Short mmCIF file of C-alpha atoms and ligand atoms in Angstrom, two decimals:
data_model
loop_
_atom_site.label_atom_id
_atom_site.label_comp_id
_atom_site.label_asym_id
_atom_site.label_seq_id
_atom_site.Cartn_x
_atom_site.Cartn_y
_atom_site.Cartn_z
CA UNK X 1 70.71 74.67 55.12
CA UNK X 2 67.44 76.37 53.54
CA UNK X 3 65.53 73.46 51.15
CA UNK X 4 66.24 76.00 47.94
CA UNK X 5 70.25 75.67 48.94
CA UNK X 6 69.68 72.44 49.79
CA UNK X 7 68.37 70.83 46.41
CA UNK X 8 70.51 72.55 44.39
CA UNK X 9 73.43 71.29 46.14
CA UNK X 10 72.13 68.23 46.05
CA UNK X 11 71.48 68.75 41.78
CA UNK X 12 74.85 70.05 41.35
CA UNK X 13 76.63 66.80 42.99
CA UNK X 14 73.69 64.38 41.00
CA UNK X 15 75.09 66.02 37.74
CA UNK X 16 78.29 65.20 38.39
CA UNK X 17 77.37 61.55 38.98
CA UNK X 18 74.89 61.75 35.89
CA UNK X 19 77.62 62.89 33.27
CA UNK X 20 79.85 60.08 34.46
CA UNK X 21 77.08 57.60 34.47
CA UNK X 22 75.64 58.57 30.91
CA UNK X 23 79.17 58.49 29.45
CA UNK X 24 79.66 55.37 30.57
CA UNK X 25 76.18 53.94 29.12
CA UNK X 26 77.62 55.44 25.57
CA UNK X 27 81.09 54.70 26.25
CA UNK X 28 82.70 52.15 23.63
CA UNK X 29 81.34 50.53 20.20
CA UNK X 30 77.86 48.78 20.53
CA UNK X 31 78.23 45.36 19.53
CA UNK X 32 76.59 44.82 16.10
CA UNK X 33 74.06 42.45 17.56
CA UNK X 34 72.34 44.84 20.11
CA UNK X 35 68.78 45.48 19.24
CA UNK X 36 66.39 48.55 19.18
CA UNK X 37 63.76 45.90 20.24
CA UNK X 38 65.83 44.11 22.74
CA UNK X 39 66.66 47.28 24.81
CA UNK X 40 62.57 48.29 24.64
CA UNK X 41 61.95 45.22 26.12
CA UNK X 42 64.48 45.69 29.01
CA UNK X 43 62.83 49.54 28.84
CA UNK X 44 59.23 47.92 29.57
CA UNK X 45 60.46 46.01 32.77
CA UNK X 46 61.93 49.39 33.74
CA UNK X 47 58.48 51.06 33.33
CA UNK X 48 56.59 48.61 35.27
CA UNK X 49 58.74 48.67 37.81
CA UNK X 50 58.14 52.54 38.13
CA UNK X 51 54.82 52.40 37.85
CA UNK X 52 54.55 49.53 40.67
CA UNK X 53 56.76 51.63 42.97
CA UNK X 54 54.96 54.95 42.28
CA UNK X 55 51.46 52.86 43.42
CA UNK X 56 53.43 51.23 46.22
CA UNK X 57 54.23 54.55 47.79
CA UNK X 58 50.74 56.33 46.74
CA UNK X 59 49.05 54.06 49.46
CA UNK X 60 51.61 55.21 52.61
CA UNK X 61 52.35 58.90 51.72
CA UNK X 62 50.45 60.96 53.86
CA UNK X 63 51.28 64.09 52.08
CA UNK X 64 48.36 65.16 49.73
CA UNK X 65 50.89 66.63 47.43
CA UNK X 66 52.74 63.84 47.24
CA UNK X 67 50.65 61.28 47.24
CA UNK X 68 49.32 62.83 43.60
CA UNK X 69 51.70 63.54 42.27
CA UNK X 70 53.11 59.63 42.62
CA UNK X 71 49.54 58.74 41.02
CA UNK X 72 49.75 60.65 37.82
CA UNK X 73 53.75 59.04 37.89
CA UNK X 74 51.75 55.53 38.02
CA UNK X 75 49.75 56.84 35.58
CA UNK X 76 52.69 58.14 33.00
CA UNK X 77 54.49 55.22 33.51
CA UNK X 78 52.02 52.32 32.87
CA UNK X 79 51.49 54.69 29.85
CA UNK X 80 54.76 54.68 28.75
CA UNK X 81 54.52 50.71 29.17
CA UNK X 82 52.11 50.42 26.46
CA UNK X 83 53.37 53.06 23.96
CA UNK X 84 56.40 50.81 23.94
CA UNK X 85 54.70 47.55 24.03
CA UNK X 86 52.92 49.48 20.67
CA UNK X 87 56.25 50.29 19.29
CA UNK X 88 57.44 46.94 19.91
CA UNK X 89 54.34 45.05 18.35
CA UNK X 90 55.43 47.56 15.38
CA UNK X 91 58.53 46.47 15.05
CA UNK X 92 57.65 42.77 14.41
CA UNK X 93 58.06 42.03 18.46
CA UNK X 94 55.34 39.26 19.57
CA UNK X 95 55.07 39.70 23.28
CA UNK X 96 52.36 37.40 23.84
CA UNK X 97 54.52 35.08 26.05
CA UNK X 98 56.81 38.41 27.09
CA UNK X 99 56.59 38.61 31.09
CA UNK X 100 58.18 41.85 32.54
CA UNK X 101 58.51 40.56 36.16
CA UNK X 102 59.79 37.29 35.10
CA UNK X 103 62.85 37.85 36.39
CA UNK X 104 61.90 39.35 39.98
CA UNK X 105 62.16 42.98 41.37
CA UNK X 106 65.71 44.52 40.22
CA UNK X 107 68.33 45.74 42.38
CA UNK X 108 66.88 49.28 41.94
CA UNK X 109 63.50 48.22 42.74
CA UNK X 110 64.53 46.47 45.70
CA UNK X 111 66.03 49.65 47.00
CA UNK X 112 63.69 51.97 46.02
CA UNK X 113 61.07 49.91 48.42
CA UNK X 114 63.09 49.98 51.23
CA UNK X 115 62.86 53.82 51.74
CA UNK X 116 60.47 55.09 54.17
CA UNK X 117 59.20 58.89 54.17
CA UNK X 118 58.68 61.27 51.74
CA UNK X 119 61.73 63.14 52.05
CA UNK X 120 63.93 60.04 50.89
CA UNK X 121 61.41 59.34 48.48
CA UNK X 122 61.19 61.91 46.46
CA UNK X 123 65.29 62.16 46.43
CA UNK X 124 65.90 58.84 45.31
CA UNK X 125 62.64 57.96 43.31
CA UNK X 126 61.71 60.93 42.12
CA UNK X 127 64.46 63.68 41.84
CA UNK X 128 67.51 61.36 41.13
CA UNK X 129 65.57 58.42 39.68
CA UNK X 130 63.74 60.36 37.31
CA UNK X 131 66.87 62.34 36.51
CA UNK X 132 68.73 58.92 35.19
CA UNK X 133 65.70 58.09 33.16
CA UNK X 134 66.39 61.41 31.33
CA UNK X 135 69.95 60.60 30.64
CA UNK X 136 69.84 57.07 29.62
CA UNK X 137 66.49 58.07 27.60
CA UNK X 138 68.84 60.48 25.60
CA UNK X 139 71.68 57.92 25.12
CA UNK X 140 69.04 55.63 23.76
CA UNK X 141 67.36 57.64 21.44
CA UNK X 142 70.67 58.34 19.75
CA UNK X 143 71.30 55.02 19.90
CA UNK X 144 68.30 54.66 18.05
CA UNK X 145 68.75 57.11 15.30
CA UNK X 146 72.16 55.34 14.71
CA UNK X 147 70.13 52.65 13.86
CA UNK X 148 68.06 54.18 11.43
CA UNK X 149 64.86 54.01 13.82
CA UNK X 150 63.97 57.64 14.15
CA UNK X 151 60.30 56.55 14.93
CA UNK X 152 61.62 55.14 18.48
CA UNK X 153 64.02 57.80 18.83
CA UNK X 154 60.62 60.21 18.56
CA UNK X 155 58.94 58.20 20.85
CA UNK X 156 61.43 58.76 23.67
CA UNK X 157 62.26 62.54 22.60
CA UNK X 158 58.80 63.70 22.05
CA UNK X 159 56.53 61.62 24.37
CA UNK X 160 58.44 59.80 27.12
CA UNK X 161 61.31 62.52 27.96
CA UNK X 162 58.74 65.46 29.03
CA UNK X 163 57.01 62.87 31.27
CA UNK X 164 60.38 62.05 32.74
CA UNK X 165 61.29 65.32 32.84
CA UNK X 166 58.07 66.59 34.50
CA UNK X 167 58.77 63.40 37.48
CA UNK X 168 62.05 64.96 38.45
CA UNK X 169 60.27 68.33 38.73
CA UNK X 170 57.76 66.77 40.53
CA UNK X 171 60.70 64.77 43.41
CA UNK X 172 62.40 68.60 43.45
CA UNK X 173 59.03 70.55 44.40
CA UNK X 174 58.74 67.77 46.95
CA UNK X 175 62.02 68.07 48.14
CA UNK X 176 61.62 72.08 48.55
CA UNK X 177 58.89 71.98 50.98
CA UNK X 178 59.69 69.30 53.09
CA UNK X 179 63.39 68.63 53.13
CA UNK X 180 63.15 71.35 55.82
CA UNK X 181 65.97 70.25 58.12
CA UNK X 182 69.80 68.55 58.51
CA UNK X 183 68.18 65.34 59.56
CA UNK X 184 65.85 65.31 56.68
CA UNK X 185 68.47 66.62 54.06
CA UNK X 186 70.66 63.90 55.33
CA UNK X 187 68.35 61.17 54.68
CA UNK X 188 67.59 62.55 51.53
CA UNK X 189 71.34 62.84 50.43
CA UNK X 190 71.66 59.14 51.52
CA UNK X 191 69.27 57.84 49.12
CA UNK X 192 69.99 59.69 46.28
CA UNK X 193 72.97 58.90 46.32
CA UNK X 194 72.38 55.02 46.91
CA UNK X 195 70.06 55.55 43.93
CA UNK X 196 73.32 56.25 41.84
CA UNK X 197 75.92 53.74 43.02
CA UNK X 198 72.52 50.94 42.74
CA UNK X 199 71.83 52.07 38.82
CA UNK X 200 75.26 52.15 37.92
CA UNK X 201 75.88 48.95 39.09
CA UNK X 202 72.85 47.57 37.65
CA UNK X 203 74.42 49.34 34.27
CA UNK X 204 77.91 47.67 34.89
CA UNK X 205 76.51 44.26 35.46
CA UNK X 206 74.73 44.39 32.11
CA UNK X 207 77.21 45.24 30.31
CA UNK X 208 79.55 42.49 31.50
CA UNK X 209 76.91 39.96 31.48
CA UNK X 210 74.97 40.83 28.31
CA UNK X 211 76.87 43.31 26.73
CA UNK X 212 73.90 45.59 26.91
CA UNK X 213 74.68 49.24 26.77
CA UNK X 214 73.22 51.94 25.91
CA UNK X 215 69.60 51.06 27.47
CA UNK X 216 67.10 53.34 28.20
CA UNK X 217 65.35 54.25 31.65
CA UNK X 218 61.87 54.53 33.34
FE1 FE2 E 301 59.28 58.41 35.08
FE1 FE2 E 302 58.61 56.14 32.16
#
């Protein structure tokens, strides 16, 4: 298959996936006690973790392409860490003992290392990753309006989302000029796909646990 039938292919089956896994972040009645504040803090392990990853895979990609375009996605997302740290601090939050990483690398994290080539990459991290962020940033933000906080909800619609937006461009440039052959597309498939199942577990397992819905991505 060309790359340009390729990648949308591979869009058109992600969107499927996406729909189900956004209506499930919005699906039911939030309980009363969930938080603006507590789902920004989840948000700024989510942004760390992106920014980490985008750094981890800066140093290996070989790609000049690539390579830059993970460093201005370590860039954006270390940014987006402190614009929410800044909303937080707003919002009455004291984060001086707050530690992101406290609880290790997430499922989705874990994953996301594990891939190997840009190809894969770009599918998983980039194009589908970046894609989720998008959705759950959306669920969020009306989450957040609900609440009467239409400065956060800005925050995500007007600053984060285009960022987001722009890294999913970014995995599907990547993904039309080198996810040049079956083998490649395969792998690439793979890992999206993976990406899905891994954040809509993640999702699941919150909500049981936590009864956190509704959270926002990277
Ligand atoms: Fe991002
Ligand atoms: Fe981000």
């Amino acid at each position: 298959m060309d790359p340009e039938a390729f990648v949308a292919q591979l869009d058109a089956e992600n969107r499927a996936l996406l729909e189900k896994l956004g209506a499930k972040s919005q699906a039911g009645e939030a309980p009363g006690s969930l938080s603006v504040k507590q789902l920004l803090k989840l948000a700024l392990r989510n942004e760390l973790e992106a920014s980490e990853l985008a750094a981890l895979w800066m140093a290996d990609t070989k790609e000049l392409d690539a390579k830059l375009a993970l460093a201005r996605q370590c860039g954006d997302e270390a940014k987006h860490y402190r614009w929410i740290e800044e909303r937080l601090r707003a919002l009455g939050e004291d984060l001086s003992s707050f530690d992101p990483a406290a609880q290790g690398d997430s499922p989705l994290l874990k994953h996301l290392k594990g891939l190997k080539g840009t190809v894969e990459r770009a599918a998983a991290g980039q194009f589908t990753r970046e894609a989720i962020a998008v959705v759950r940033n959306d669920v969020f933000a009306r989450f957040c309006e609900e609440k009467g906080d239409a400065e956060t909800a800005s925050l995500y619609r007007d600053k984060i989302q285009p960022d987001e937006q722009h890294h999913h461009e970014l995995g599907r440039k990547l993904l039309l000029r080198y996810a040049t052959s079956d083998e490649l597309q395969a792998k690439a498939r793979a890992a999206a796909r993976r990406t899905l199942e891994v954040a809509e577990e993640v999702q699941e397992m919150a909500r049981m646990k936590m009864g956190v819905c509704r959270a926002p991505g990277c």
